[in-house]
Amino acid sequence: MNTETIAPREYQIYSGDDLRTNVLEISMGPQHPSTHGVFRMDVSLDGETVVKLKPVFGYLHRNHEKIAETTSYLGSMPYTDRLDYFCSMTNNWAYALAVEKMAGLAVPERAEYIRVIMAELTRLQNHASLVGFLTNDLGASGTPLLYAIREREHILDLFEWASGARMMCNYMRFGGVRNDLPSGWLAQCKKVVDDFPAFMDEFETLLTGNEIILSRCQNVGVLPRDLAINASITGPCLRASGVDYDIRKVDKYGVYDRFDFKVPLGSVGDCYDRFMIRLLEMRESVKILKQALATIPEGPVNDSKARNFRPKPAEAYGRIEGPKGELGFYLVSDGTPKPHRYHVRPPSFINLTVLEDMCLGQKIADAVIILGSIDIVLGEVDR
């Protein structure tokens, strides 16, 4: 047996300043449950800190814009439902607005009110769902999301009653809407709207002061005001950074100039501000809905001239304040029944371009929350 003494090994101890780690590159997705669709993030990590992030999409591309150039103007209306499939009503409106500008079509007053009502109901169910999904990304057991889905179902019931479909509504038409509201619809809508503030009170009590939400969302994923403006960010993400810009106020499209509502603004531009802006905007949507339901006039709901039309050679851009930001359609007519050029300006895609800026220096777990706070739907990103 060898009894020679074995000298202890020497280990080099690094101080904090000298510590070096390898950069780890990982792919989150396309199947990751927190990426809100078929989407991938290629992330470079120093430890758990994000040092580089590349959004990768295109898995859901359906050639929407090229298909629209080979079909009639009206034939493209159902395709708009499939962009942001949470918000088919507002998708319909933005496209209809672009065609109406190009063709010079008028919209009856009752139809304008119906459009506002459908758009604000869409905003309610979109924002409630976003808050629910965000808490799910934070690791909540699912209770807030189930509360949100419960309220969303009441609104989808109204959509189904009016249009025959819960999500792919295909309800709006050039010069108005497809059909008038069924008997009893307005009364039921008033009930849903009147009950919604009670849900909001419950939701806010449960979430706004929650210790985990505060610690995980405050000062995380900050989007500076100047970057938000320069990157053409719109909607709640822009207003969370303190920029007072809402197309309902700027363009006053439809009959929005008849309603009294405020535009909530954040001050930091972090995940918590984006979370709070959605909650506050739902309060304002309820105010708009109550005013619209109380003053909606009688009358026709569409322009008969819009059934058969062929726009003269022209171009137009129609935009609205969708729940996720500015949704716009750019159309070019060559005088035929089909658009010569058709392009969508989707808020989900534009807002996603600053994801890396918001994630740099944050932890990998925070990247999931930051993505959730932007509120994207991949049907709109890929088109």
XYZ file of C-alpha atoms in Angstrom:
383
model
C 0.000 0.000 0.000
C 1.367 3.430 -0.981
C 1.528 5.586 2.142
C 3.086 8.595 0.410
C 1.360 11.814 1.370
C -0.719 13.261 -1.475
C -0.519 17.045 -1.753
C -3.897 18.791 -1.866
C -5.012 20.165 -5.230
C -4.890 23.880 -5.775
C -8.018 25.672 -7.015
C -8.025 29.175 -8.396
C -10.670 31.386 -6.807
C -11.989 34.222 -8.984
C -13.215 37.444 -7.508
C -16.507 38.875 -8.768
C -14.734 41.230 -11.186
C -12.682 38.421 -12.722
C -15.488 35.887 -13.027
C -16.089 34.897 -16.625
C -18.980 32.759 -17.863
C -19.745 31.341 -21.267
C -22.630 32.862 -23.196
C -25.394 30.292 -23.512
C -27.593 30.393 -26.620
C -31.057 28.882 -26.344
C -34.212 28.822 -28.449
C -37.498 29.462 -26.701
C -40.134 28.064 -28.995
C -41.757 27.607 -31.359
C -43.728 25.336 -29.060
C -43.083 27.233 -25.810
C -46.460 27.778 -24.085
C -45.665 31.369 -23.095
C -44.922 32.708 -26.582
C -48.560 33.419 -27.488
C -48.597 31.562 -30.765
C -46.164 29.855 -33.119
C -43.188 32.061 -32.303
C -39.549 31.628 -31.292
C -37.069 33.722 -29.362
C -33.349 33.002 -29.907
C -31.822 34.223 -26.666
C -28.174 34.635 -25.650
C -27.630 34.473 -21.891
C -24.796 35.445 -19.599
C -25.829 33.363 -16.629
C -29.536 34.199 -16.477
C -29.143 37.680 -17.950
C -30.313 38.366 -21.507
C -27.488 39.848 -23.605
C -29.065 39.295 -27.029
C -32.522 38.360 -28.272
C -33.766 37.714 -31.788
C -37.497 37.267 -32.469
C -38.103 34.572 -35.084
C -41.489 34.330 -36.768
C -42.988 33.224 -40.065
C -44.297 29.850 -38.907
C -47.897 30.986 -39.442
C -47.518 32.944 -42.690
C -50.669 32.557 -44.810
C -50.021 34.980 -47.676
C -52.938 37.167 -46.610
C -51.896 40.278 -48.541
C -51.185 38.491 -51.827
C -54.421 36.514 -51.650
C -56.302 39.812 -51.232
C -54.859 41.054 -54.528
C -56.440 38.104 -56.333
C -59.957 38.341 -54.902
C -62.676 40.965 -54.745
C -62.713 43.746 -52.161
C -65.601 42.145 -50.308
C -64.039 38.687 -50.608
C -61.182 39.825 -48.383
C -63.407 40.815 -45.469
C -63.490 37.287 -43.917
C -59.693 37.097 -44.212
C -59.345 40.115 -41.928
C -61.035 38.087 -39.177
C -58.010 35.790 -39.186
C -55.433 38.512 -38.522
C -55.825 39.221 -34.821
C -58.373 36.487 -34.215
C -59.217 37.964 -30.805
C -60.362 41.165 -32.495
C -62.192 40.336 -35.716
C -64.694 43.180 -35.318
C -62.011 45.865 -35.233
C -60.124 44.150 -38.080
C -63.302 44.400 -40.184
C -63.700 48.072 -39.343
C -60.165 49.112 -40.312
C -60.456 47.398 -43.694
C -63.938 48.790 -44.327
C -62.703 52.280 -43.475
C -59.919 52.070 -46.072
C -62.303 50.930 -48.830
C -64.882 53.579 -47.888
C -62.247 56.304 -48.159
C -61.156 55.100 -51.574
C -64.662 54.542 -52.948
C -66.308 57.574 -51.305
C -68.955 55.523 -49.484
C -71.086 56.977 -46.690
C -71.957 55.129 -43.485
C -75.413 55.553 -41.884
C -75.407 56.973 -38.369
C -76.859 53.870 -36.721
C -74.153 51.740 -38.325
C -71.481 54.098 -36.972
C -72.820 53.586 -33.453
C -72.944 49.824 -33.915
C -69.319 49.865 -35.060
C -68.240 51.783 -31.960
C -70.159 49.395 -29.705
C -68.586 46.333 -31.330
C -65.104 47.885 -31.219
C -65.288 48.759 -27.524
C -66.698 45.349 -26.621
C -63.713 43.935 -28.512
C -61.355 46.131 -26.485
C -62.901 44.879 -23.248
C -62.508 41.192 -24.054
C -59.013 41.676 -25.515
C -57.639 43.598 -22.528
C -59.278 41.303 -19.968
C -57.751 38.288 -21.718
C -54.329 39.974 -21.928
C -54.273 40.637 -18.184
C -55.321 37.046 -17.533
C -52.608 35.645 -19.814
C -50.000 37.958 -18.283
C -50.713 36.664 -14.783
C -50.480 33.155 -16.212
C -47.013 34.026 -17.564
C -46.126 35.192 -14.055
C -46.939 31.741 -12.730
C -50.439 32.315 -11.372
C -52.513 29.171 -11.040
C -54.997 30.353 -13.666
C -57.673 31.990 -11.522
C -57.294 35.510 -13.026
C -57.295 34.041 -16.539
C -60.454 32.048 -15.834
C -62.136 35.173 -14.460
C -61.193 37.013 -17.671
C -62.389 34.179 -19.920
C -65.683 34.113 -18.019
C -66.321 37.780 -18.860
C -65.077 37.306 -22.413
C -67.692 34.612 -22.949
C -70.497 37.102 -22.229
C -69.143 39.388 -24.940
C -68.666 36.544 -27.419
C -72.300 35.592 -26.812
C -73.246 39.077 -28.020
C -71.021 38.757 -31.088
C -72.560 35.398 -31.938
C -76.077 36.765 -31.515
C -75.415 39.683 -33.863
C -73.168 38.053 -36.475
C -73.667 34.300 -36.173
C -70.043 33.683 -35.119
C -68.194 34.034 -31.848
C -64.721 34.865 -33.166
C -64.620 35.047 -36.985
C -67.516 37.486 -37.103
C -67.293 38.824 -40.687
C -69.877 41.384 -39.573
C -68.939 44.759 -41.003
C -69.483 45.789 -44.594
C -68.431 48.706 -46.760
C -70.923 51.446 -45.969
C -72.124 49.943 -42.690
C -72.666 46.533 -41.153
C -74.068 43.296 -42.566
C -77.373 43.331 -40.656
C -79.121 45.260 -37.923
C -78.946 44.167 -34.303
C -81.469 41.460 -33.341
C -84.412 42.285 -31.099
C -83.314 42.281 -27.462
C -79.610 42.573 -28.299
C -79.209 46.127 -27.030
C -80.890 45.282 -23.711
C -78.584 42.316 -23.170
C -75.563 44.402 -24.146
C -76.531 47.037 -21.569
C -76.707 44.329 -18.928
C -73.235 43.027 -19.818
C -71.808 46.549 -19.771
C -73.519 47.455 -16.497
C -72.158 44.281 -14.857
C -68.614 44.758 -16.134
C -67.453 47.330 -13.505
C -68.157 44.786 -10.735
C -65.789 42.387 -12.489
C -63.237 45.191 -12.839
C -63.429 45.966 -9.123
C -62.864 42.310 -8.289
C -60.050 41.986 -10.842
C -58.200 45.082 -9.632
C -58.554 44.134 -5.962
C -57.079 40.744 -6.760
C -54.179 41.976 -8.899
C -53.056 45.597 -8.667
C -51.555 45.382 -5.186
C -50.408 41.790 -5.454
C -46.864 41.520 -4.089
C -45.665 39.151 -6.809
C -47.050 41.310 -9.626
C -45.430 44.400 -8.118
C -42.022 42.784 -7.659
C -42.001 41.012 -11.037
C -43.432 43.823 -13.189
C -42.232 47.143 -11.782
C -39.072 48.474 -13.489
C -38.979 45.379 -15.709
C -38.972 45.710 -19.498
C -38.867 49.501 -19.536
C -39.641 51.050 -22.935
C -38.355 54.663 -22.944
C -40.620 57.317 -24.409
C -38.173 58.348 -27.163
C -37.596 54.769 -28.293
C -41.331 54.090 -28.342
C -41.891 57.073 -30.625
C -38.921 56.357 -32.916
C -39.916 52.686 -33.277
C -43.511 53.626 -34.272
C -44.982 51.796 -31.291
C -48.707 52.445 -30.867
C -51.612 51.583 -28.608
C -51.344 50.712 -24.915
C -47.585 50.037 -25.206
C -47.009 53.612 -26.416
C -49.312 55.197 -23.857
C -47.688 53.192 -21.050
C -44.482 55.066 -21.926
C -46.265 58.374 -21.368
C -47.101 59.342 -24.970
C -50.592 60.832 -25.298
C -51.621 59.385 -28.663
C -54.907 57.637 -29.332
C -56.282 57.500 -32.900
C -59.835 57.712 -31.563
C -58.923 61.204 -30.354
C -56.555 62.155 -33.195
C -58.599 61.065 -36.231
C -62.031 61.070 -34.554
C -63.116 58.367 -36.992
C -66.641 56.989 -36.782
C -68.512 58.950 -34.123
C -65.876 58.893 -31.387
C -65.914 62.684 -31.186
C -69.401 62.442 -29.643
C -68.258 60.515 -26.589
C -66.533 61.665 -23.423
C -63.578 59.458 -22.470
C -60.020 59.872 -21.238
C -56.720 58.434 -22.506
C -54.819 56.803 -19.599
C -51.034 57.315 -19.602
C -48.146 55.619 -17.813
C -44.999 57.274 -16.501
C -42.311 54.560 -16.455
C -43.128 52.374 -19.451
C -42.489 49.103 -17.627
C -44.529 45.903 -17.528
C -46.590 47.223 -14.635
C -47.554 50.373 -16.557
C -48.592 48.282 -19.550
C -50.636 46.078 -17.220
C -52.327 49.082 -15.577
C -53.048 50.844 -18.878
C -55.157 47.853 -19.975
C -57.154 47.972 -16.746
C -57.733 51.724 -17.017
C -58.661 51.526 -20.704
C -61.358 48.988 -19.886
C -62.915 51.552 -17.544
C -62.939 54.106 -20.363
C -64.421 51.590 -22.811
C -67.301 51.013 -20.399
C -67.907 54.794 -20.360
C -67.985 54.906 -24.173
C -70.329 51.921 -24.354
C -72.795 53.389 -21.885
C -72.953 56.622 -23.884
C -73.295 54.824 -27.229
C -75.999 52.465 -25.973
C -77.966 55.353 -24.510
C -77.913 57.441 -27.697
C -77.883 54.953 -30.596
C -80.379 56.196 -33.225
C -82.793 54.252 -35.387
C -82.338 53.988 -39.133
C -80.610 51.977 -41.869
C -77.372 50.138 -41.165
C -75.765 50.035 -44.607
C -75.387 51.958 -47.868
C -77.075 50.164 -50.770
C -74.558 51.737 -53.197
C -71.798 49.677 -51.586
C -73.150 46.335 -52.826
C -71.757 46.710 -56.318
C -68.937 49.153 -56.834
C -65.665 49.407 -58.684
C -63.357 52.070 -57.204
C -61.674 54.431 -59.623
C -57.865 54.286 -59.758
C -56.839 55.693 -56.387
C -55.120 54.846 -53.136
C -56.210 55.093 -49.522
C -55.030 54.304 -46.021
C -57.606 53.580 -43.347
C -56.614 53.158 -39.722
C -58.229 52.665 -36.344
C -57.193 52.437 -32.706
C -57.326 48.666 -32.331
C -56.953 47.050 -28.912
C -53.261 46.408 -29.622
C -52.504 49.698 -31.398
C -52.773 51.239 -34.834
C -54.280 48.784 -37.302
C -54.156 50.157 -40.833
C -54.901 48.994 -44.371
C -53.200 50.525 -47.402
C -55.073 49.919 -50.662
C -54.318 50.818 -54.275
C -57.063 50.516 -56.906
C -56.422 50.137 -60.625
C -60.107 50.402 -61.526
C -60.804 46.656 -61.414
C -62.963 44.778 -58.866
C -59.762 43.593 -57.140
C -57.207 45.729 -55.290
C -53.951 46.244 -57.168
C -52.050 46.568 -53.863
C -53.137 45.508 -50.401
C -50.972 45.959 -47.315
C -51.710 45.621 -43.605
C -50.037 47.721 -40.929
C -50.367 45.312 -37.957
C -49.717 46.636 -34.428
C -48.560 43.256 -33.104
C -45.721 43.112 -35.641
C -44.573 46.713 -35.141
C -44.745 46.524 -31.345
C -42.713 43.306 -31.399
C -39.708 45.059 -32.990
C -38.607 46.543 -29.635
C -38.704 43.234 -27.770
C -34.906 42.923 -27.668
C -34.467 46.500 -26.407
C -36.893 45.789 -23.583
C -35.262 42.478 -22.636
C -31.543 43.368 -22.647
C -30.146 43.197 -19.123
C -33.234 41.429 -17.795
C -33.416 37.868 -16.513
C -34.585 35.066 -18.787
C -37.741 34.585 -16.698
C -38.560 38.260 -17.205
C -38.372 37.936 -21.004
C -41.549 35.842 -20.929
C -43.377 38.532 -18.932
C -42.126 41.321 -21.198
C -43.373 39.458 -24.275
C -46.730 38.926 -22.586
C -47.054 42.619 -21.729
C -46.688 43.628 -25.398
C -49.821 41.633 -26.330
C -49.206 39.997 -29.697
C -51.212 37.564 -31.801
C -49.174 35.698 -34.389
C -51.968 35.685 -36.965
C -51.388 39.435 -37.233
C -47.578 39.242 -37.071
C -47.218 36.715 -39.908
C -50.328 37.500 -41.970
